[in-house]
Amino acid sequence: MTEVNDTPGPAALFDLTGRTAVVTGASSGLGLGFARTLAAAGATVYAAARRADRLAAVAEAVPGLVPVRCDVTSDEDRRALVDRCRTETGRLDILVNNAGMPGPPDAEQETAEGFSAILEVNLLAGFHLAVHVASTTPESAAVSIVNISSVVGLVSTAPIGGASYAASKAGVLGLTRELAGQWGRRGIRVNAVVPGWFDTEMTDGLFENEKSAGWVRRNTMLGRGGTAGEVDGAVLFLASDASSYVTGHTLVVDGGWTAR
């Protein structure tokens, strides 16, 4: 007797057709790559950022991408973003909390106001967005929340990094585990991605300077920094059915930086 295998094939596992995603910090850098990848996999992607002009230009070139001007530190903007997705598509399946900003590398340069501002963008905004998504999700719906952290949240990267940035990104990892524990039985999965060193606005000048670029090469097992697109697969995996039994997990994409 021939056994019938009902397991979906590889393509189906990563197919996001008919699903709705929100990606914050989507106007450039890694966030733009995440938005493009989820849209290419079939999702309708609400790409959120403060720079509306950049979002509009990207949306013209990427089918399935909806530009939304959003300041993630504004509760009004956060709620409007989530509510718009649900109103226009009837659902919200994926949230990628990517919006972030760096702080000064020297702890003695940190001010109380500046430290709080970094936490507000990098940690608190994602928490409040996740809570609003969870509180408006029907009982029968499955949701994947992907929080973007950093190797700076796992290990010291002095003299690059900074106290406020490290605190915010380490906080993202603790928050990910806790929300996964609270919401897992409701079908809401919460995971984190930890990118290593990539050439983006956040690391402006890192790879142009031979001293700092050499530092990255020497301390990364693959002997180089990450290139565009090399984190996208991790986010797609966690956003899709390919990771349906994964929650509370931290997926490190750093070329071996933290494994040394």
Short mmCIF file of N, CA, C and O in Angstrom, two decimals, residues 79-130:
data_model
loop_
_atom_site.label_atom_id
_atom_site.label_comp_id
_atom_site.label_asym_id
_atom_site.label_seq_id
_atom_site.Cartn_x
_atom_site.Cartn_y
_atom_site.Cartn_z
N ARG A 79 -1.19 52.63 16.19
CA ARG A 79 -2.55 52.10 16.13
C ARG A 79 -3.15 52.28 14.74
O ARG A 79 -3.84 51.40 14.22
N ALA A 80 -2.88 53.43 14.13
CA ALA A 80 -3.41 53.69 12.78
C ALA A 80 -2.83 52.70 11.77
O ALA A 80 -3.53 52.24 10.86
N LEU A 81 -1.55 52.35 11.93
CA LEU A 81 -0.90 51.40 11.03
C LEU A 81 -1.56 50.03 11.12
O LEU A 81 -1.93 49.43 10.10
N VAL A 82 -1.72 49.52 12.33
CA VAL A 82 -2.32 48.20 12.51
C VAL A 82 -3.78 48.20 12.07
O VAL A 82 -4.24 47.29 11.37
N ASP A 83 -4.51 49.23 12.46
CA ASP A 83 -5.93 49.30 12.12
C ASP A 83 -6.15 49.42 10.61
O ASP A 83 -7.10 48.86 10.06
N ARG A 84 -5.25 50.14 9.94
CA ARG A 84 -5.38 50.26 8.48
C ARG A 84 -5.20 48.91 7.80
O ARG A 84 -5.94 48.56 6.88
N CYS A 85 -4.21 48.14 8.26
CA CYS A 85 -3.99 46.81 7.68
C CYS A 85 -5.23 45.94 7.82
O CYS A 85 -5.67 45.28 6.87
N ARG A 86 -5.79 45.94 9.01
CA ARG A 86 -6.96 45.09 9.26
C ARG A 86 -8.18 45.57 8.47
O ARG A 86 -8.96 44.77 7.96
N THR A 87 -8.33 46.88 8.36
CA THR A 87 -9.47 47.43 7.62
C THR A 87 -9.38 47.14 6.13
O THR A 87 -10.36 46.74 5.50
N GLU A 88 -8.17 47.29 5.57
CA GLU A 88 -8.01 47.16 4.12
C GLU A 88 -7.86 45.72 3.66
O GLU A 88 -8.22 45.39 2.52
N THR A 89 -7.31 44.85 4.49
CA THR A 89 -7.09 43.46 4.06
C THR A 89 -7.87 42.44 4.89
O THR A 89 -7.94 41.28 4.52
N GLY A 90 -8.40 42.88 6.02
CA GLY A 90 -9.16 41.97 6.88
C GLY A 90 -8.31 41.08 7.75
O GLY A 90 -8.83 40.19 8.43
N ARG A 91 -6.98 41.35 7.77
CA ARG A 91 -6.09 40.48 8.54
C ARG A 91 -4.75 41.15 8.77
O ARG A 91 -4.41 42.15 8.15
N LEU A 92 -3.96 40.57 9.68
CA LEU A 92 -2.57 40.96 9.88
C LEU A 92 -1.85 39.72 10.37
O LEU A 92 -2.07 39.26 11.49
N ASP A 93 -1.03 39.14 9.51
CA ASP A 93 -0.40 37.84 9.78
C ASP A 93 1.03 37.94 10.27
O ASP A 93 1.51 37.05 10.97
N ILE A 94 1.73 39.01 9.89
CA ILE A 94 3.17 39.11 10.15
C ILE A 94 3.51 40.53 10.59
O ILE A 94 3.07 41.50 9.97
N LEU A 95 4.28 40.63 11.66
CA LEU A 95 4.81 41.91 12.09
C LEU A 95 6.32 41.78 12.22
O LEU A 95 6.82 40.92 12.95
N VAL A 96 7.05 42.63 11.49
CA VAL A 96 8.51 42.66 11.60
C VAL A 96 8.89 43.98 12.25
O VAL A 96 8.80 45.05 11.64
N ASN A 97 9.31 43.91 13.51
CA ASN A 97 9.74 45.10 14.25
C ASN A 97 11.21 45.36 13.95
O ASN A 97 12.10 44.79 14.57
N ASN A 98 11.43 46.23 12.97
CA ASN A 98 12.80 46.48 12.50
C ASN A 98 13.29 47.90 12.78
O ASN A 98 14.50 48.12 12.83
N ALA A 99 12.39 48.86 12.98
CA ALA A 99 12.80 50.25 13.15
C ALA A 99 13.81 50.38 14.29
O ALA A 99 13.62 49.79 15.36
N GLY A 100 14.86 51.14 14.04
CA GLY A 100 15.88 51.30 15.07
C GLY A 100 16.78 52.48 14.79
O GLY A 100 16.81 53.00 13.67
N MET A 101 17.54 52.89 15.80
CA MET A 101 18.50 53.98 15.64
C MET A 101 19.68 53.72 16.56
O MET A 101 19.54 53.10 17.61
N PRO A 102 20.87 54.17 16.17
CA PRO A 102 22.07 53.96 16.99
C PRO A 102 22.22 55.05 18.03
O PRO A 102 21.61 56.11 17.95
N GLY A 103 23.09 54.78 19.00
CA GLY A 103 23.43 55.79 19.99
C GLY A 103 24.93 56.05 19.94
O GLY A 103 25.65 55.44 19.15
N PRO A 104 25.44 56.92 20.79
CA PRO A 104 26.88 57.20 20.81
C PRO A 104 27.66 56.00 21.32
O PRO A 104 27.18 55.27 22.20
N PRO A 105 28.86 55.74 20.78
CA PRO A 105 29.64 54.58 21.20
C PRO A 105 30.21 54.68 22.61
O PRO A 105 30.47 53.67 23.26
N ASP A 106 30.43 55.90 23.09
CA ASP A 106 31.05 56.13 24.40
C ASP A 106 29.96 56.34 25.44
O ASP A 106 29.14 57.25 25.33
N ALA A 107 29.94 55.50 26.49
CA ALA A 107 28.91 55.60 27.52
C ALA A 107 28.89 56.97 28.19
O ALA A 107 27.83 57.47 28.59
N GLU A 108 30.04 57.59 28.29
CA GLU A 108 30.11 58.88 28.95
C GLU A 108 29.53 60.01 28.10
O GLU A 108 29.34 61.12 28.59
N GLN A 109 29.26 59.70 26.83
CA GLN A 109 28.61 60.68 25.97
C GLN A 109 27.09 60.57 26.03
O GLN A 109 26.37 61.42 25.51
N GLU A 110 26.59 59.51 26.65
CA GLU A 110 25.14 59.29 26.73
C GLU A 110 24.50 60.31 27.67
O GLU A 110 25.04 60.61 28.74
N THR A 111 23.36 60.83 27.28
CA THR A 111 22.55 61.66 28.17
C THR A 111 21.32 60.86 28.57
O THR A 111 20.94 59.88 27.90
N ALA A 112 20.68 61.26 29.65
CA ALA A 112 19.46 60.57 30.09
C ALA A 112 18.39 60.64 29.01
O ALA A 112 17.71 59.63 28.72
N GLU A 113 18.27 61.79 28.38
CA GLU A 113 17.25 61.95 27.34
C GLU A 113 17.57 61.11 26.11
O GLU A 113 16.69 60.48 25.52
N GLY A 114 18.87 61.11 25.74
CA GLY A 114 19.26 60.34 24.56
C GLY A 114 19.11 58.85 24.78
O GLY A 114 18.65 58.12 23.89
N PHE A 115 19.47 58.38 25.97
CA PHE A 115 19.33 56.95 26.30
C PHE A 115 17.86 56.55 26.21
O PHE A 115 17.52 55.52 25.61
N SER A 116 16.99 57.36 26.78
CA SER A 116 15.55 57.06 26.74
C SER A 116 15.01 57.06 25.32
O SER A 116 14.16 56.24 24.97
N ALA A 117 15.52 57.97 24.49
CA ALA A 117 15.07 58.04 23.10
C ALA A 117 15.43 56.78 22.33
O ALA A 117 14.64 56.28 21.51
N ILE A 118 16.64 56.24 22.58
CA ILE A 118 17.05 54.99 21.92
C ILE A 118 16.15 53.85 22.35
O ILE A 118 15.68 53.04 21.51
N LEU A 119 15.87 53.74 23.64
CA LEU A 119 14.98 52.68 24.13
C LEU A 119 13.57 52.83 23.55
O LEU A 119 12.91 51.84 23.24
N GLU A 120 13.13 54.07 23.39
CA GLU A 120 11.78 54.32 22.87
C GLU A 120 11.62 53.77 21.46
O GLU A 120 10.62 53.12 21.13
N VAL A 121 12.63 54.00 20.61
CA VAL A 121 12.55 53.54 19.23
C VAL A 121 12.86 52.04 19.11
O VAL A 121 12.13 51.28 18.47
N ASN A 122 13.95 51.61 19.73
CA ASN A 122 14.47 50.25 19.51
C ASN A 122 13.75 49.17 20.30
O ASN A 122 13.80 48.00 19.90
N LEU A 123 13.13 49.53 21.40
CA LEU A 123 12.54 48.51 22.28
C LEU A 123 11.06 48.76 22.55
O LEU A 123 10.22 47.90 22.28
N LEU A 124 10.73 49.93 23.06
CA LEU A 124 9.35 50.18 23.48
C LEU A 124 8.37 50.22 22.31
O LEU A 124 7.26 49.72 22.42
N ALA A 125 8.78 50.82 21.20
CA ALA A 125 7.88 50.92 20.05
C ALA A 125 7.47 49.54 19.55
O ALA A 125 6.29 49.30 19.27
N GLY A 126 8.43 48.63 19.45
CA GLY A 126 8.12 47.27 19.01
C GLY A 126 7.23 46.54 19.98
O GLY A 126 6.34 45.77 19.59
N PHE A 127 7.45 46.77 21.28
CA PHE A 127 6.59 46.16 22.30
C PHE A 127 5.15 46.62 22.13
O PHE A 127 4.21 45.82 22.09
N HIS A 128 4.94 47.92 22.01
CA HIS A 128 3.59 48.45 21.91
C HIS A 128 2.91 48.01 20.61
O HIS A 128 1.70 47.74 20.61
N LEU A 129 3.67 47.96 19.53
CA LEU A 129 3.10 47.46 18.28
C LEU A 129 2.66 46.01 18.42
O LEU A 129 1.57 45.62 17.99
N ALA A 130 3.52 45.19 19.02
CA ALA A 130 3.20 43.78 19.20
C ALA A 130 1.96 43.60 20.07
O ALA A 130 1.10 42.75 19.78
#
